[in-house]
CSV table of C-alpha atoms in Angstrom, one decimal:
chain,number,residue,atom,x,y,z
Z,15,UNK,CA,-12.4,25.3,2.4
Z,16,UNK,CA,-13.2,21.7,0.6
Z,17,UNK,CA,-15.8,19.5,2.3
Z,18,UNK,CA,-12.0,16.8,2.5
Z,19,UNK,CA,-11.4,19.4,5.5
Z,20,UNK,CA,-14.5,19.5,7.3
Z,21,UNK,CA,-14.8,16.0,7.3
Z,22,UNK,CA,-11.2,15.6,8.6
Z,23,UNK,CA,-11.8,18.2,11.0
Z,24,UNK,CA,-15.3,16.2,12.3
Z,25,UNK,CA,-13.5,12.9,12.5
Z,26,UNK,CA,-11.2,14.2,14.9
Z,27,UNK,CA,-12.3,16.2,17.7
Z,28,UNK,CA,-11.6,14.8,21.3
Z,29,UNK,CA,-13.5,12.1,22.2
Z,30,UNK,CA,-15.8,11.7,19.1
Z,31,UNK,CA,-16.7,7.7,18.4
Z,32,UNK,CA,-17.1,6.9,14.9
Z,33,UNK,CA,-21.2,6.4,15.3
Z,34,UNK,CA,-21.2,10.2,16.7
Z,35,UNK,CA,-18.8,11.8,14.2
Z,36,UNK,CA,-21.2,9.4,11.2
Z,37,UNK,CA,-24.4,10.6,13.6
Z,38,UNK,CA,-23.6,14.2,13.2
Z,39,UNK,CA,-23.0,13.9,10.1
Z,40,UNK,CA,-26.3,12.9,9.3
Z,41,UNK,CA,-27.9,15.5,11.2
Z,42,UNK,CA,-26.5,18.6,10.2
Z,43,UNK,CA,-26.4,17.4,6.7
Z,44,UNK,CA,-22.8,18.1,6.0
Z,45,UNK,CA,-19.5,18.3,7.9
Z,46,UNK,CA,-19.7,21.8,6.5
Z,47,UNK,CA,-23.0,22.4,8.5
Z,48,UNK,CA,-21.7,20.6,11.8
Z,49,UNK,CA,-18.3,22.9,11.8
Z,50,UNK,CA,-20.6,26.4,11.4
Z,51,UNK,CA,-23.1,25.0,14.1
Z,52,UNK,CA,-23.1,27.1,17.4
Z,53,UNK,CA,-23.1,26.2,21.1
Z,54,UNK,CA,-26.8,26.2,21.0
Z,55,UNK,CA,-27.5,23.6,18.3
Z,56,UNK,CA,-24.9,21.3,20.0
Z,57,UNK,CA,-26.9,21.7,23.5
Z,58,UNK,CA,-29.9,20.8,21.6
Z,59,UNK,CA,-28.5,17.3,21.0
Z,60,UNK,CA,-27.1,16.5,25.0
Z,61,UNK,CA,-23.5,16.1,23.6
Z,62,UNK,CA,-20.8,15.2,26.2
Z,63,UNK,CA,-18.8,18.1,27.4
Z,64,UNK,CA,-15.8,17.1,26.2
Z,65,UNK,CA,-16.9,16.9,22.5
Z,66,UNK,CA,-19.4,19.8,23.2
Z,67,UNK,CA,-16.2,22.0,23.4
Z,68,UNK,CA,-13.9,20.4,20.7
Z,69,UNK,CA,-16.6,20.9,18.6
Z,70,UNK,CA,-16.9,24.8,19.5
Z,71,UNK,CA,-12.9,25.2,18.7
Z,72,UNK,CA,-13.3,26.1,14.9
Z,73,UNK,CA,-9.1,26.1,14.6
Z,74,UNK,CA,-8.3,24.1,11.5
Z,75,UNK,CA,-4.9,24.2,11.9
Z,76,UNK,CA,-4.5,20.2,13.0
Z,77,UNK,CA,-6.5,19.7,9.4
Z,78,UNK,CA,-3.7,21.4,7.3
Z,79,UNK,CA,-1.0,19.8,9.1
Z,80,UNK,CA,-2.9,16.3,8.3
Z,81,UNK,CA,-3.3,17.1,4.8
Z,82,UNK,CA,0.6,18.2,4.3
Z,83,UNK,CA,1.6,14.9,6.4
Z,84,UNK,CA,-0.8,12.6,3.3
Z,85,UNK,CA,0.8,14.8,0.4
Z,86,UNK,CA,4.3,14.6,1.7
Z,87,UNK,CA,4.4,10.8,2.6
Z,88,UNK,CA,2.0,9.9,-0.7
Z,89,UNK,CA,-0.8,9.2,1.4
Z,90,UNK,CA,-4.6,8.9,-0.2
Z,91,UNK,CA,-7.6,9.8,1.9
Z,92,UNK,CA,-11.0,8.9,0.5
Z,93,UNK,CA,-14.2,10.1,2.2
Z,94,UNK,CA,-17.4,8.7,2.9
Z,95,UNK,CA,-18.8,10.7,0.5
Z,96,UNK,CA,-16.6,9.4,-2.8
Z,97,UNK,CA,-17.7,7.5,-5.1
Z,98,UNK,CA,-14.8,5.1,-4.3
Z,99,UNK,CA,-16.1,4.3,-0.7
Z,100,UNK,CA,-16.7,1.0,0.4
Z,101,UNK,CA,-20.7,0.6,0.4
Z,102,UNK,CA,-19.9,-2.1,2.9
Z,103,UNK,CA,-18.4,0.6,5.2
Z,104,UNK,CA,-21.6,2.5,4.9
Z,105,UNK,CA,-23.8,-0.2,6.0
Z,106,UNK,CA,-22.0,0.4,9.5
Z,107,UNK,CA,-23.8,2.5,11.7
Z,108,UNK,CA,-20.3,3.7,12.9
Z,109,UNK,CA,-18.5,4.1,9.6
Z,110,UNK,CA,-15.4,6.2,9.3
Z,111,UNK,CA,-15.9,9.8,7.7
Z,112,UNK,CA,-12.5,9.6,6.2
Z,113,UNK,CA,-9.9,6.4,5.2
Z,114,UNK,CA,-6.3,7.1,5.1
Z,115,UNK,CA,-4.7,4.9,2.1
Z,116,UNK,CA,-1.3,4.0,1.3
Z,117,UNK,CA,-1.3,1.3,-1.8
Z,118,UNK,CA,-4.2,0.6,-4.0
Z,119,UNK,CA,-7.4,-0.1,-2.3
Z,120,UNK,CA,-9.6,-3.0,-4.6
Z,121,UNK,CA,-13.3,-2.0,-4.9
Z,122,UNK,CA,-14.2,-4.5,-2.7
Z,123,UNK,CA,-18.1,-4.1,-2.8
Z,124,UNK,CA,-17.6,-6.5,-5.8
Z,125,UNK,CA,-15.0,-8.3,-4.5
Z,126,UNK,CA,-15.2,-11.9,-2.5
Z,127,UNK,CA,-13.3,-10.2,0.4
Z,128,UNK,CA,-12.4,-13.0,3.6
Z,129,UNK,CA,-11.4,-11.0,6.9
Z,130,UNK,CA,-8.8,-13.4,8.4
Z,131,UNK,CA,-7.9,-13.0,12.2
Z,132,UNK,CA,-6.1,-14.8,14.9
Z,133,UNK,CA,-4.1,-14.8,17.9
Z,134,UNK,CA,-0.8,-13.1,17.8
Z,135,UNK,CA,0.8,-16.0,20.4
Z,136,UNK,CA,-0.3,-18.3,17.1
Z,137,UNK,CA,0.9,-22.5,17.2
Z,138,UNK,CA,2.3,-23.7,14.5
Z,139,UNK,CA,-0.7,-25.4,13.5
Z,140,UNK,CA,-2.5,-22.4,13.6
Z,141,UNK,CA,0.3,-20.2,11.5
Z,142,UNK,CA,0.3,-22.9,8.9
Z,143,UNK,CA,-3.1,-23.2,8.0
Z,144,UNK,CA,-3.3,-19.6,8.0
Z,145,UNK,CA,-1.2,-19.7,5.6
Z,146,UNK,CA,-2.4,-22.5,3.8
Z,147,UNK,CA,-6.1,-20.9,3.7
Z,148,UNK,CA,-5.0,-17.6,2.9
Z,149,UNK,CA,-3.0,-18.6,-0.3
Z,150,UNK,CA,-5.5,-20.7,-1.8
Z,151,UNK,CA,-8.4,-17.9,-0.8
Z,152,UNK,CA,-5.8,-15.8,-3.2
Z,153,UNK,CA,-5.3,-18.1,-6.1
Z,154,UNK,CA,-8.7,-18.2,-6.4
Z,155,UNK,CA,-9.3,-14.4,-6.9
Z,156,UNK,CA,-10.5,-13.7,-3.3
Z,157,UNK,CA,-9.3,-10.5,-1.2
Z,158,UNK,CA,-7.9,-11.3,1.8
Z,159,UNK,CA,-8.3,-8.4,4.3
Z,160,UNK,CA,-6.2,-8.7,7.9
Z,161,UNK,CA,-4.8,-6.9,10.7
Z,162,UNK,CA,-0.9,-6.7,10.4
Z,163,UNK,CA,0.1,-8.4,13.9
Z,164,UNK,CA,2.4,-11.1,14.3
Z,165,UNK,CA,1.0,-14.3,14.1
Z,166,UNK,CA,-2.2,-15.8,12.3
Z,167,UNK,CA,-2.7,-11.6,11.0
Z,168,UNK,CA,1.1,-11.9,9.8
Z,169,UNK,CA,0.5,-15.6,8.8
Z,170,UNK,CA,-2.6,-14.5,6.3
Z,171,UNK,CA,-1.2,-11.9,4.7
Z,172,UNK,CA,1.8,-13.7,4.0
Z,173,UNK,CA,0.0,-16.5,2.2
Z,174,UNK,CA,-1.9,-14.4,0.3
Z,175,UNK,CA,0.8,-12.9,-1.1
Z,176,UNK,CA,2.7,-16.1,-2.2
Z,177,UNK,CA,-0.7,-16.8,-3.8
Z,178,UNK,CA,-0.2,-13.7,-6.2
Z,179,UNK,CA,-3.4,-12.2,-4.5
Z,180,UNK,CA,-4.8,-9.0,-3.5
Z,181,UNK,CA,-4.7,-8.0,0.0
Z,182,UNK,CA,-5.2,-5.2,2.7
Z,183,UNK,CA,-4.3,-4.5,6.1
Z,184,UNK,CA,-6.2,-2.4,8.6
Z,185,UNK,CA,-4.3,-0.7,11.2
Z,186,UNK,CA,-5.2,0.6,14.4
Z,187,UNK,CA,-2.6,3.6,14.4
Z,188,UNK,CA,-1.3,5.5,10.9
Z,189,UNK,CA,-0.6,4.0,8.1
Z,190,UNK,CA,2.7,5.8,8.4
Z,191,UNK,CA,3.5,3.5,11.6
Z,192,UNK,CA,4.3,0.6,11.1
Z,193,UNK,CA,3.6,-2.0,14.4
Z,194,UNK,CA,5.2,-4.1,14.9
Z,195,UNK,CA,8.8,-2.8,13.3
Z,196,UNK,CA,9.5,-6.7,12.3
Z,197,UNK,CA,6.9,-6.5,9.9
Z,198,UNK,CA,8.0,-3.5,8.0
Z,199,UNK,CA,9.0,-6.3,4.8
Z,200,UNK,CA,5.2,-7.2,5.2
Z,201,UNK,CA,4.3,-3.3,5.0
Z,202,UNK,CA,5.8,-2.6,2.0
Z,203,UNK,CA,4.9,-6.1,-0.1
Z,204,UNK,CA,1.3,-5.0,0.6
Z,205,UNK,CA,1.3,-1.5,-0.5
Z,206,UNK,CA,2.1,-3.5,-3.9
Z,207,UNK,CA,-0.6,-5.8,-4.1
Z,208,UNK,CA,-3.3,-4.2,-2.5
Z,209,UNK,CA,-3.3,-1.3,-0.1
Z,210,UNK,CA,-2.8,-0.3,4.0
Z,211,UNK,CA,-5.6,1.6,5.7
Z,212,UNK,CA,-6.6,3.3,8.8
Z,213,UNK,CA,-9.2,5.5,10.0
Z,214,UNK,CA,-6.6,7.4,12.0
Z,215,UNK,CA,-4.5,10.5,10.9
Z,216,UNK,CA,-0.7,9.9,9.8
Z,217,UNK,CA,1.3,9.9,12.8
Z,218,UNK,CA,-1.5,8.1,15.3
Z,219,UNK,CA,0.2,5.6,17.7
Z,220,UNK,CA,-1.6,1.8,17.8
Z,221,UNK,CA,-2.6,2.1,21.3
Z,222,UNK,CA,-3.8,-1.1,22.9
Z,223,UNK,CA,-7.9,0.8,22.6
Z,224,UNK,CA,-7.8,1.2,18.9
Z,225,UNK,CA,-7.2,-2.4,18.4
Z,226,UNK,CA,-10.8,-3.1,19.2
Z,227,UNK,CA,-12.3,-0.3,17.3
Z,228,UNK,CA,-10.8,-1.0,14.2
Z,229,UNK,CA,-11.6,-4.7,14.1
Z,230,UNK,CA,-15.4,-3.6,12.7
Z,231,UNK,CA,-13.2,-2.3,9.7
Z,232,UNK,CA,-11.9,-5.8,8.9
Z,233,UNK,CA,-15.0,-7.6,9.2
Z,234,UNK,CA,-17.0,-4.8,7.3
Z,235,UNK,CA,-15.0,-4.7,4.7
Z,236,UNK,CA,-15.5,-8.4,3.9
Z,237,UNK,CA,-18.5,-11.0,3.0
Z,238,UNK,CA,-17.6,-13.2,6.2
Z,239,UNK,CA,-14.4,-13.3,8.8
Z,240,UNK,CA,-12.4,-16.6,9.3
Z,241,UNK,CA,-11.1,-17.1,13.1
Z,242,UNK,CA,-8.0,-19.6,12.9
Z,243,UNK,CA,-6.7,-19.6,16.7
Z,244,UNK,CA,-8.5,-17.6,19.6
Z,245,UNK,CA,-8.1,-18.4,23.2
Z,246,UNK,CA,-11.8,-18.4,25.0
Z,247,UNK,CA,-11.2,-15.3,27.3
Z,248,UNK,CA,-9.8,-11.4,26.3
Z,249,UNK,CA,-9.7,-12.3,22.8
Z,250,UNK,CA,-9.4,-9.6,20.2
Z,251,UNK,CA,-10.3,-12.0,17.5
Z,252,UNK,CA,-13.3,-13.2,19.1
Z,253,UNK,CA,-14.6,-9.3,19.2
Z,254,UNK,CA,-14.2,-9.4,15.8
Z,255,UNK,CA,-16.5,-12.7,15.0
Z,256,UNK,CA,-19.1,-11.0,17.0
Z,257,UNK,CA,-18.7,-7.7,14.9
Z,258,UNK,CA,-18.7,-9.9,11.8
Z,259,UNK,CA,-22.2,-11.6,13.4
Z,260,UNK,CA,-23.6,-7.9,14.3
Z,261,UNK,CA,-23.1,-6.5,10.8
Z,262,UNK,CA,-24.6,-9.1,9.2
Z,263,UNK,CA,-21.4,-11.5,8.2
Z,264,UNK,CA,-20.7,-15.1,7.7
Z,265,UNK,CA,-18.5,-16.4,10.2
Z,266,UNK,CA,-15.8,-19.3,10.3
Z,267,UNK,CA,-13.7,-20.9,12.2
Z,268,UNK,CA,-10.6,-23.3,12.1
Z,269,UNK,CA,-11.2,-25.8,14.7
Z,270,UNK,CA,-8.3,-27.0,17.1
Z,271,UNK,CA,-7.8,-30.3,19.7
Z,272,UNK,CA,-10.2,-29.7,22.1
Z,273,UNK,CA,-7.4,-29.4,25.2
Z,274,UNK,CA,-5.4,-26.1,23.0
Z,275,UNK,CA,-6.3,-23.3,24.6
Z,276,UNK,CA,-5.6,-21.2,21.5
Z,277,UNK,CA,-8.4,-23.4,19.9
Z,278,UNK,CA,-11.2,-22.8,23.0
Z,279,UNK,CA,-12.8,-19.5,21.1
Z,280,UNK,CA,-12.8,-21.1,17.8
Z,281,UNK,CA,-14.2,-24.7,19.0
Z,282,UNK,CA,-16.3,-22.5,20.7
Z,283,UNK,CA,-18.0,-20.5,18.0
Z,284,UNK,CA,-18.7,-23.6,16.1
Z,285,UNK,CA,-20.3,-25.6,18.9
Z,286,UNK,CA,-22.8,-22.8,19.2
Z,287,UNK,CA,-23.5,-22.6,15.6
Z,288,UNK,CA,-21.9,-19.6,15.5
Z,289,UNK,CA,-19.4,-20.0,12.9
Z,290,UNK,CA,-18.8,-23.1,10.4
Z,291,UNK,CA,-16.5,-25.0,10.8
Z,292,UNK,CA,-13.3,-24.8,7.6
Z,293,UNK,CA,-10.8,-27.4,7.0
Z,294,UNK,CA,-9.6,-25.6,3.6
Z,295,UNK,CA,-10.4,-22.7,1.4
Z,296,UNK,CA,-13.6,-24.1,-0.5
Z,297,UNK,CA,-14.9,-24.3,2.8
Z,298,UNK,CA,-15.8,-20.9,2.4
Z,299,UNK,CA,-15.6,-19.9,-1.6
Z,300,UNK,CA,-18.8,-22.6,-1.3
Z,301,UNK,CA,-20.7,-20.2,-0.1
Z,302,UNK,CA,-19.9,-17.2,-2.5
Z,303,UNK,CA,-19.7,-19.2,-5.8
Z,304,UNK,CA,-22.9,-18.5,-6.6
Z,305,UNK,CA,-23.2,-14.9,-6.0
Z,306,UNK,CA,-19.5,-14.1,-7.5
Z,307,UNK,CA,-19.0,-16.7,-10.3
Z,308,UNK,CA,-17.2,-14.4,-12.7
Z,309,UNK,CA,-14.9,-13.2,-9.7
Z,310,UNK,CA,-13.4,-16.8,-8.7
Z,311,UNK,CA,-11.7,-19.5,-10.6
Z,312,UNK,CA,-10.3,-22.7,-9.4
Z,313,UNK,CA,-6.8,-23.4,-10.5
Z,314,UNK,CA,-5.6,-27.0,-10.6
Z,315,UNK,CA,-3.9,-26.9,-6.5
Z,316,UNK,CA,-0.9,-26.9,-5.5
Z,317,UNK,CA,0.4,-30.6,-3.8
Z,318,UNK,CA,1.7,-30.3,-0.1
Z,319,UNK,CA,5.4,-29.6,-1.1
Z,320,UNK,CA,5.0,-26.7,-3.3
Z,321,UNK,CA,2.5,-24.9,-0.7
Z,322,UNK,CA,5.2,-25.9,2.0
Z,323,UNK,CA,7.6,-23.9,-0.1
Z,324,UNK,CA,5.9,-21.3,-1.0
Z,325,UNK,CA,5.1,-20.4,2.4
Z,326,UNK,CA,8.5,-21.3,3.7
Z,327,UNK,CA,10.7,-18.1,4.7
Z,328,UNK,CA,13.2,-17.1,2.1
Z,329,UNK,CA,16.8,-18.3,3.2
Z,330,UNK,CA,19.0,-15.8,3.5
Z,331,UNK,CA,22.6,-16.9,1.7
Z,332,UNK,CA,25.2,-17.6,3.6
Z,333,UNK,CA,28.3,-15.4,3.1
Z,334,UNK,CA,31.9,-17.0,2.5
Z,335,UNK,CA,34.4,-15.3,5.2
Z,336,UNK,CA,36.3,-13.5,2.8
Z,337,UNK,CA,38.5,-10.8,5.4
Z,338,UNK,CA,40.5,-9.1,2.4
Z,339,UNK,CA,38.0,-8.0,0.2
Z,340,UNK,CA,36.3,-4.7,0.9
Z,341,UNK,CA,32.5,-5.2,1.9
Z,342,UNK,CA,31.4,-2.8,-0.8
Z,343,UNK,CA,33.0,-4.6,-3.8
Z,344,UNK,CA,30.0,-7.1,-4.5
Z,345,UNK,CA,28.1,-4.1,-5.1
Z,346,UNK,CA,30.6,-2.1,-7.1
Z,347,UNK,CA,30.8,-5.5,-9.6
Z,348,UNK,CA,27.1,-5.9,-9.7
Z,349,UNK,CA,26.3,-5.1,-13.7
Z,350,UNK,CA,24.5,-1.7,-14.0
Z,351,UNK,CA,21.7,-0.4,-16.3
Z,352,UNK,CA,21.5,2.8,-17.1
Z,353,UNK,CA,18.8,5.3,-17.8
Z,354,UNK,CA,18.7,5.0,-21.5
Z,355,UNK,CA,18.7,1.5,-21.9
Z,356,UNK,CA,16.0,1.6,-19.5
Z,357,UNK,CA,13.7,3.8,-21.2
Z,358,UNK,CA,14.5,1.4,-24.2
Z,359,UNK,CA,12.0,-1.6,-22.3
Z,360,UNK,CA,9.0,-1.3,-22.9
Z,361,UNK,CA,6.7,-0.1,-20.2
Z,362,UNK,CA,5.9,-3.8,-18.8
Z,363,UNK,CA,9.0,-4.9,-19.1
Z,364,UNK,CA,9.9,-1.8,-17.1
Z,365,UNK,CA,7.6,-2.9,-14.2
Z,366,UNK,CA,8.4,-6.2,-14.1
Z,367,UNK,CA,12.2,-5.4,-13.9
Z,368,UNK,CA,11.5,-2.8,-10.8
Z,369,UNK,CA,9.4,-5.6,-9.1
Z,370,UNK,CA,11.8,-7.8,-9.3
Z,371,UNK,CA,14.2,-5.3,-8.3
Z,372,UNK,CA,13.1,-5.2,-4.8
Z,373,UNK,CA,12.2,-9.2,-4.6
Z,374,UNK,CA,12.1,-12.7,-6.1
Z,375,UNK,CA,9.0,-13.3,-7.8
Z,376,UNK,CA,7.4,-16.7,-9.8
Z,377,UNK,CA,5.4,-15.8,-12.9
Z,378,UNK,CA,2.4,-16.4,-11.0
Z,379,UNK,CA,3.3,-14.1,-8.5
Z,380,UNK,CA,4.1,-11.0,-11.1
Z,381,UNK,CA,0.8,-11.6,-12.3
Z,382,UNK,CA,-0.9,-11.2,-9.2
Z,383,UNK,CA,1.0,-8.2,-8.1
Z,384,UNK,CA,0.8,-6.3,-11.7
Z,385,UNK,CA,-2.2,-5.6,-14.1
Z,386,UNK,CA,-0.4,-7.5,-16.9
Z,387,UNK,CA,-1.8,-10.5,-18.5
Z,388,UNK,CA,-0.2,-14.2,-17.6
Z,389,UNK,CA,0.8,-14.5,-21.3
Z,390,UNK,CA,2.7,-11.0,-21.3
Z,391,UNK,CA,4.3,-11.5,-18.1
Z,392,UNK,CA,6.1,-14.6,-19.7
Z,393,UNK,CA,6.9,-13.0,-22.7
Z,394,UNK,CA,8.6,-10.1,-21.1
Z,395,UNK,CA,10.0,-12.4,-18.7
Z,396,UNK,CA,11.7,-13.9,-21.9
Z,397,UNK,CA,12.5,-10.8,-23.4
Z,398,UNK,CA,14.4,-9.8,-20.2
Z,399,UNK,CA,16.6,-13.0,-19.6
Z,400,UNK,CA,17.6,-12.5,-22.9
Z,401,UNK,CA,18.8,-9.5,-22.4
Z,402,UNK,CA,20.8,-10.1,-19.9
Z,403,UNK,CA,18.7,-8.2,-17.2
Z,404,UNK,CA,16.7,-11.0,-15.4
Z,405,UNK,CA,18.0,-14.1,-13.9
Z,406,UNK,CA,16.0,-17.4,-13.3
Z,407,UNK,CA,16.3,-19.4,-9.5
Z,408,UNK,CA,15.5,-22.4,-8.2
Z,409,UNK,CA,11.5,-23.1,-8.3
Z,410,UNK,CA,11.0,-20.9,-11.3
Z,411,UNK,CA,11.7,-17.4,-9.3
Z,412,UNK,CA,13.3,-14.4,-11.3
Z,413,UNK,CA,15.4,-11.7,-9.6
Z,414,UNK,CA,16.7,-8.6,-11.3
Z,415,UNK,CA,20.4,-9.2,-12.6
Z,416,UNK,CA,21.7,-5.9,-12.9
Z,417,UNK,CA,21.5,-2.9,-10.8
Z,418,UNK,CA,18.9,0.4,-12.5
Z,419,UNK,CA,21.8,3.5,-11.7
Z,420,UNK,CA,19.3,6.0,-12.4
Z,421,UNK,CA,22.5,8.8,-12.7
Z,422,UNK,CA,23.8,6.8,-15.5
């Protein structure tokens, strides 16, 4: 059996925290050693009953079904003892023995990762500068790392998107479930520029008391967590500023009018010296310039309109009423490409077309989301109109033109 099995097999028994599953860990040595260990070395160390007996059932039938639930739905796991493995995680007394992965995962140890949190019952205010933070955090090469809830979490990872930047979203269920359903666009866009994780197994609900537990991921996973709206009392958010302070983190805050009661926790953190205080992005790239100077660039910034729309929800085009015409026959005219003269693109000009297959992208954007070069991306963005295969939209977005038929 590999050592991916007997660390799956730890993480999971009933009623094991994350500082017991990484505590045993340590003291047997290997997951190995802890699954082969009898009744009488786990009375040695005054274990809970509970997790004294799911620790005695040796079935590894629950790992097998995990493992054919992360090959079948192209799931990664990576283990605390890979190479790959955040070292930030590991600083945790109560890191995760296994990560579940859907996307690509940035090696954020030498990254200028942001953890960006917020209430779900978000004001405008709030959502837009959200937003507005997020997307210049991303232009400037930062990671922005978030929950996936609505509001300020939905908000962040939004804007980091539309600033062609890398992002990732921790859950508190499987990263096969998406919560909530309305964000299942959000789900997907991120599994292309940066990755979904979860310390849960496929198939794990998001009940309310995993919310709180995974909020140490978000803030361990970055240099410093930015509160944008928190109401004073039973906020999540706040939790995760004092996580942020426990494992060593900076901490900021957007502040609010001093009567909003989704401004209290933040205005609060700041008047106790607790977080500082961030009225844009450089309020906190100023403190990692220094330390990262080959990670973060400044690009000339954007003026108020073109963040507005940016950051504006696509319109959906309205439809002319036409009765007569069968609803399939926009579809059936839509030019097709087929297989060969696909394989005839070259390979980026193959990606490109696929990205902008599923959505409308601006160069910027492309580059962001790809591994190819800003001067490539416009060449084969060239290359592609000419053909026939791209199309160019209002403020300088492309869309695919022509339909891949793969059967073709």
């Amino acid at each position: 059996m590999a050592p991916l099995s007997y660390l799956i097999w730890l993480s999971t028994r009933e009623s094991i925290r994350a500082d017991m599953a990484a505590g045993l860990l340590r003291h047997f040595g290997s997951a190995e050693a802890a699954y082969r260990a009898d009744g009488a070395e786990y009375d040695l160390l005054q274990l809970p009953s509970r997790l004294r007996r799911s620790l005695l059932d040796k079935r590894l039938d629950s790992v097998e079904r995990i493992l054919e639930q992360c090959d079948r739905q192209g799931i990664a796991l990576l283990t605390c003892q890979d190479g790959a493995y955040p070292e930030r995680l590991l600083q945790l007394d109560d890191y995760p023995l296994v990560l579940y992965v859907k996307g690509r995962l940035p090696r954020v140890d030498g990254e200028v990762a942001v953890g960006m949190v917020g209430s779900r019952q978000c004001t405008p205010y709030g959502e837009s500068m959200a937003g507005r933070i997020s997307m210049e955090l991303a232009r400037s090469g930062a990671v922005v790392v978030s929950g996936m809830a609505e509001g300020i979490d939905a908000a962040s990872l939004k804007g980091a998107l539309q600033g062609g930047g890398r992002v990732i979203s921790v859950l508190a269920g499987g990263v096969d479930v998406i919560y909530p359903a309305c964000n299942r666009w959000l789900y997907q866009d991120i599994q292309t520029s940066g990755a979904v994780i979860s310390e849960n197994p496929p198939g794990t609900r998001p009940d309310g008391w995993r919310f709180p537990i995974r909020n140490r991921l978000i803030s361990g996973l970055s240099l410093g967590v930015l509160v944008v709206e928190a109401a004073e009392q039973r906020s999540g958010s706040l939790i995760t500023a004092h996580d942020a302070l426990d494992q060593g983190r900076d901490v900021f805050a957007v502040p609010g009018p001093a009567d909003a009661p989704m401004s209290g926790g933040t205005n609060l953190l700041i008047s106790r010296g607790e977080a500082k205080l961030v009225r844009s992005a450089w309020d906190i790239l100023s403190e990692y310039t220094g330390q990262y100077p080959h990670k973060l660039t400044f690009p000339p910034p954007l003026t108020t309109e073109e963040a507005d729309a940016r950051l504006a929800p696509q319109p959906v085009p309205a439809k002319a009423a036409e009765p007569s015409r069968p609803p399939q026959l926009e579809e059936e005219q839509t030019p097709r490409m087929g297989r060969a003269e696909f394989e005839r693109l070259g390979e980026e000009q193959r990606e490109i077309f696929l990205l902008l297959e599923e959505c409308q992208l601006t160069a910027d954007e492309i580059v962001g989301r790809t591994d190819i070069p800003a001067r490539r991306v416009n060449t084969a963005l060239t290359m592609l109109q000419t053909q026939g295969y791209l199309k160019e939209l209002p403020g300088r977005r492309f869309a695919a033109a022509v339909r891949f038929d793969q059967d073709r």
